[in-house]
Tab-separated table of C-alpha atoms in Angstrom:
chain	number	residue	atom	x	y	z
A	100	MET	CA	0.000	0.000	0.000
A	101	VAL	CA	2.820	2.421	0.834
A	102	GLU	CA	4.518	1.893	-2.533
A	103	GLU	CA	1.168	2.300	-4.294
A	104	ASN	CA	0.827	5.674	-2.591
A	105	TRP	CA	4.341	6.653	-3.694
A	106	ARG	CA	3.505	5.736	-7.272
A	107	ARG	CA	0.203	7.617	-7.162
A	108	VAL	CA	1.970	10.782	-6.012
A	109	ASP	CA	4.597	10.397	-8.754
A	110	ASP	CA	1.776	10.070	-11.291
A	111	TYR	CA	0.121	13.184	-9.865
A	112	ILE	CA	3.356	15.179	-10.052
A	113	ALA	CA	3.908	14.087	-13.639
A	114	SER	CA	0.357	14.905	-14.719
A	115	ALA	CA	0.493	18.322	-13.052
A	116	LEU	CA	3.993	19.472	-14.006
A	117	ILE	CA	5.140	17.535	-17.079
A	118	SER	CA	3.479	18.439	-20.355
A	119	LYS	CA	2.407	15.885	-22.932
A	120	GLU	CA	5.169	17.157	-25.233
A	121	GLU	CA	7.759	16.510	-22.514
A	122	ALA	CA	6.431	13.174	-21.286
A	123	GLN	CA	8.104	10.869	-23.834
A	124	GLU	CA	5.212	8.440	-23.809
A	125	ALA	CA	6.440	6.884	-27.066
A	126	THR	CA	9.907	6.274	-25.590
A	127	LEU	CA	8.551	4.558	-22.502
A	128	ALA	CA	6.135	2.508	-24.612
A	129	ALA	CA	8.934	1.414	-26.936
A	130	ASN	CA	11.139	0.401	-24.019
A	131	ALA	CA	8.317	-1.661	-22.509
A	132	ARG	CA	7.474	-3.231	-25.869
A	133	GLU	CA	11.110	-4.264	-26.326
A	134	ASN	CA	11.197	-5.719	-22.792
A	135	LEU	CA	13.971	-3.445	-21.564
A	136	PRO	CA	14.484	-3.522	-17.800
A	137	ALA	CA	12.054	-1.081	-16.173
A	138	ILE	CA	14.869	0.908	-14.587
A	139	ASP	CA	14.573	4.255	-16.374
A	140	VAL	CA	14.448	7.258	-14.097
A	141	SER	CA	10.870	8.268	-13.314
A	142	PRO	CA	9.323	11.184	-15.223
A	143	PRO	CA	9.728	13.573	-12.246
A	144	GLN	CA	13.364	12.492	-11.912
A	145	GLY	CA	13.915	12.995	-15.641
A	146	LYS	CA	12.461	16.495	-15.390
A	147	LEU	CA	14.754	17.184	-12.417
A	148	LEU	CA	17.822	16.228	-14.483
A	149	HIS	CA	16.581	18.504	-17.245
A	150	LEU	CA	16.098	21.420	-14.852
A	151	LEU	CA	19.515	20.944	-13.244
A	152	ALA	CA	21.150	20.973	-16.672
A	153	CYS	CA	19.204	24.066	-17.707
A	154	ALA	CA	19.964	25.838	-14.429
A	155	ILE	CA	23.724	25.646	-14.984
A	156	GLY	CA	23.500	26.285	-18.720
A	157	ALA	CA	24.954	22.866	-19.541
A	158	LYS	CA	26.097	22.443	-23.132
A	159	ARG	CA	28.225	19.301	-22.723
A	160	ILE	CA	26.848	16.395	-20.695
A	161	LEU	CA	28.337	12.983	-19.961
A	162	GLU	CA	25.926	10.130	-19.302
A	163	ILE	CA	27.052	6.683	-18.179
A	164	GLY	CA	24.212	4.244	-18.808
A	165	THR	CA	21.880	4.967	-21.737
A	166	LEU	CA	19.454	2.033	-21.559
A	167	GLY	CA	16.584	3.052	-23.889
A	168	GLY	CA	17.509	6.719	-23.997
A	169	TYR	CA	14.807	8.123	-21.706
A	170	SER	CA	17.117	10.183	-19.477
A	171	THR	CA	19.332	10.899	-22.495
A	172	ILE	CA	16.450	12.659	-24.218
A	173	TRP	CA	15.678	14.778	-21.159
A	174	LEU	CA	19.325	15.865	-21.074
A	175	ALA	CA	19.544	16.400	-24.843
A	176	ARG	CA	16.589	18.756	-24.688
A	177	ALA	CA	18.401	20.751	-22.009
A	178	VAL	CA	21.643	21.313	-23.953
A	179	GLY	CA	19.822	22.883	-26.893
A	180	ASP	CA	21.052	23.268	-30.464
A	181	GLY	CA	24.827	23.043	-30.591
A	182	GLY	CA	24.988	21.143	-27.300
A	183	LYS	CA	26.067	17.532	-26.933
A	184	VAL	CA	25.289	14.575	-24.700
A	185	VAL	CA	27.938	11.862	-24.822
A	186	THR	CA	26.305	8.689	-23.531
A	187	PHE	CA	27.668	5.164	-23.032
A	188	GLU	CA	25.696	1.918	-23.299
A	189	VAL	CA	27.248	-1.519	-22.881
A	190	ASP	CA	24.397	-3.484	-24.518
A	191	PRO	CA	24.196	-3.121	-28.335
A	192	ARG	CA	20.498	-3.998	-28.403
A	193	HIS	CA	19.691	-1.371	-25.794
A	194	ALA	CA	21.720	1.130	-27.792
A	195	GLU	CA	19.775	0.315	-30.970
A	196	ILE	CA	16.479	0.945	-29.176
A	197	ALA	CA	17.855	4.148	-27.676
A	198	ARG	CA	18.943	5.438	-31.086
A	199	ALA	CA	15.426	4.910	-32.425
A	200	ASN	CA	13.878	6.694	-29.437
A	201	ILE	CA	16.331	9.574	-29.679
A	202	ALA	CA	15.592	9.943	-33.395
A	203	HIS	CA	11.846	9.843	-32.752
A	204	GLU	CA	12.219	12.747	-30.306
A	205	GLY	CA	14.240	14.730	-32.846
A	206	VAL	CA	17.451	15.120	-30.822
A	207	SER	CA	19.850	12.799	-32.669
A	208	ALA	CA	22.151	15.694	-33.607
A	209	ARG	CA	22.673	16.424	-29.911
A	210	VAL	CA	23.573	12.861	-28.859
A	211	ASP	CA	26.845	10.962	-29.286
A	212	LEU	CA	25.925	7.407	-28.283
A	213	ARG	CA	28.895	5.080	-27.848
A	214	ILE	CA	28.619	1.321	-27.370
A	215	GLY	CA	30.880	-0.535	-24.970
A	216	ALA	CA	31.903	-0.862	-21.350
A	217	ALA	CA	32.187	2.606	-19.827
A	218	LEU	CA	35.532	1.872	-18.173
A	219	ASP	CA	36.901	1.070	-21.641
A	220	LEU	CA	35.327	4.107	-23.290
A	221	LEU	CA	36.153	6.693	-20.635
A	222	PRO	CA	39.948	6.613	-21.226
A	223	GLN	CA	39.276	7.071	-24.944
A	224	LEU	CA	37.055	10.038	-24.193
A	225	GLU	CA	39.720	11.546	-21.952
A	226	ALA	CA	42.326	11.132	-24.707
A	227	GLU	CA	40.148	13.065	-27.156
A	228	ARG	CA	40.557	16.266	-25.123
A	229	ALA	CA	37.327	17.533	-26.622
A	230	GLY	CA	36.513	19.860	-23.732
A	231	SER	CA	35.197	19.602	-20.211
A	232	PHE	CA	31.690	18.539	-19.255
A	233	ASP	CA	29.181	20.748	-17.481
A	234	LEU	CA	27.184	17.870	-15.996
A	235	ALA	CA	27.641	14.127	-15.622
A	236	PHE	CA	24.849	11.658	-14.910
A	237	ILE	CA	25.904	8.203	-13.697
A	238	ASP	CA	23.274	5.460	-13.853
A	239	ALA	CA	24.982	2.204	-14.791
A	240	ASP	CA	26.316	-0.914	-13.007
A	241	LYS	CA	26.522	0.067	-9.366
A	242	PRO	CA	29.740	-1.733	-8.281
A	243	ASN	CA	31.734	0.609	-10.550
A	244	ASN	CA	30.176	3.862	-9.319
A	245	ALA	CA	33.314	5.073	-7.530
A	246	ALA	CA	35.400	4.511	-10.666
A	247	TYR	CA	32.805	6.274	-12.818
A	248	PHE	CA	32.767	9.180	-10.392
A	249	ALA	CA	36.563	9.487	-10.553
A	250	TYR	CA	36.466	9.732	-14.350
A	251	ALA	CA	33.535	12.145	-14.318
A	252	LEU	CA	35.489	14.402	-11.980
A	253	LYS	CA	38.545	14.358	-14.251
A	254	LEU	CA	36.378	15.248	-17.233
A	255	SER	CA	34.335	18.019	-15.571
A	256	ARG	CA	34.906	21.764	-15.407
A	257	PRO	CA	34.873	23.752	-12.156
A	258	GLY	CA	31.253	24.388	-11.261
A	259	ALA	CA	30.039	21.239	-13.002
A	260	LEU	CA	27.541	18.886	-11.382
A	261	ILE	CA	27.931	15.118	-11.041
A	262	VAL	CA	24.711	13.226	-10.312
A	263	VAL	CA	24.737	9.538	-9.363
A	264	ASP	CA	21.466	7.594	-9.248
A	265	ASN	CA	20.422	4.654	-7.052
A	266	VAL	CA	22.703	5.324	-4.089
A	267	VAL	CA	20.312	4.507	-1.224
A	268	ARG	CA	19.095	1.104	-2.429
A	269	GLU	CA	16.221	0.689	0.033
A	270	GLY	CA	18.536	1.636	2.881
A	271	ALA	CA	21.231	-0.919	2.042
A	272	VAL	CA	23.846	1.833	1.784
A	273	ALA	CA	23.642	2.323	5.569
A	274	ASP	CA	23.292	-1.352	6.516
A	275	PRO	CA	26.671	-3.098	7.014
A	276	ALA	CA	24.911	-6.456	6.797
A	277	LYS	CA	24.113	-5.810	3.142
A	278	THR	CA	27.071	-6.993	1.089
A	279	ASP	CA	25.675	-7.291	-2.434
A	280	GLY	CA	27.446	-5.478	-5.246
A	281	GLY	CA	24.997	-2.595	-5.298
A	282	ALA	CA	25.301	-1.887	-1.574
A	283	LEU	CA	29.079	-2.204	-1.609
A	284	GLY	CA	29.283	0.010	-4.680
A	285	ALA	CA	27.105	2.669	-3.053
A	286	ARG	CA	29.230	2.740	0.088
A	287	ALA	CA	32.436	2.862	-1.963
A	288	LEU	CA	31.011	5.852	-3.834
A	289	PHE	CA	30.188	7.720	-0.615
A	290	GLU	CA	33.652	7.007	0.752
A	291	ALA	CA	35.302	8.238	-2.449
A	292	VAL	CA	33.234	11.422	-2.564
A	293	ALA	CA	33.761	12.116	1.149
A	294	ALA	CA	37.523	11.862	0.667
A	295	GLU	CA	37.593	14.045	-2.445
A	296	LYS	CA	38.494	17.657	-1.632
A	297	ARG	CA	37.684	18.895	-5.131
A	298	VAL	CA	33.932	18.519	-4.679
A	299	GLU	CA	31.169	19.413	-2.278
A	300	ALA	CA	28.299	16.964	-2.173
A	301	THR	CA	25.110	15.723	-0.607
A	302	ALA	CA	22.644	12.910	-1.175
A	303	VAL	CA	18.855	12.902	-1.112
A	304	GLN	CA	16.576	9.973	-0.375
A	305	THR	CA	13.636	9.535	-2.747
A	306	VAL	CA	10.438	7.514	-2.772
A	307	GLY	CA	8.154	7.078	-5.731
A	308	ALA	CA	7.483	4.889	-8.726
A	309	LYS	CA	11.018	3.493	-8.427
A	310	GLY	CA	10.617	2.568	-4.757
A	311	TRP	CA	12.894	3.786	-1.964
A	312	ASP	CA	16.207	5.018	-3.305
A	313	GLY	CA	18.055	8.282	-3.787
A	314	PHE	CA	20.714	10.177	-5.651
A	315	LEU	CA	24.035	11.804	-4.857
A	316	ILE	CA	24.870	15.199	-6.289
A	317	ALA	CA	28.346	16.714	-6.225
A	318	ARG	CA	29.539	20.127	-7.357
A	319	VAL	CA	33.077	20.442	-8.662
A	320	LYS	CA	34.888	23.283	-6.919
């Protein structure tokens, strides 16, 4: 019953504050039809990413974990014409679906979708020296979050934001008895961020359509 209430409130927020043009109903329908894991950010969370990117005037965004492109499209809308979202997806089939969704939403020119393991692609991206990122969104395999954060920091400009999703994990982050990869990865991320003097950070718990979780947000000094 509690989770049903969370979902109902998320639906209310989306219906009140997210327009039909923003909602990406076709993207979500395509992802469901293709049996992608139902792990996209929620519509209110997608709108939050969009607003954060707009608030800092982001023109270059790094995304680790494309899935079907739902969050990618929110971010691509934020960067505007001439902006770029570089996004990594390890699964070629997911990437194919994402490309179709991105094209359907008319933002293909703003998205550089690269297929492969992020820890293989990130050194290549660093070697390109194509400019610093204004925002990074990390939403991929959780055991590697600390490593992804370290690369995002190296690739970000002063004042950039780094957002990491799924860091609370139904409270597992604060429960030493939880030793699965997601819990260990979340704690490793917090330890890495706490020890990093080049950022200031916080984390926020969330409840909603995606259950009890949360995100970490760091600002590069």
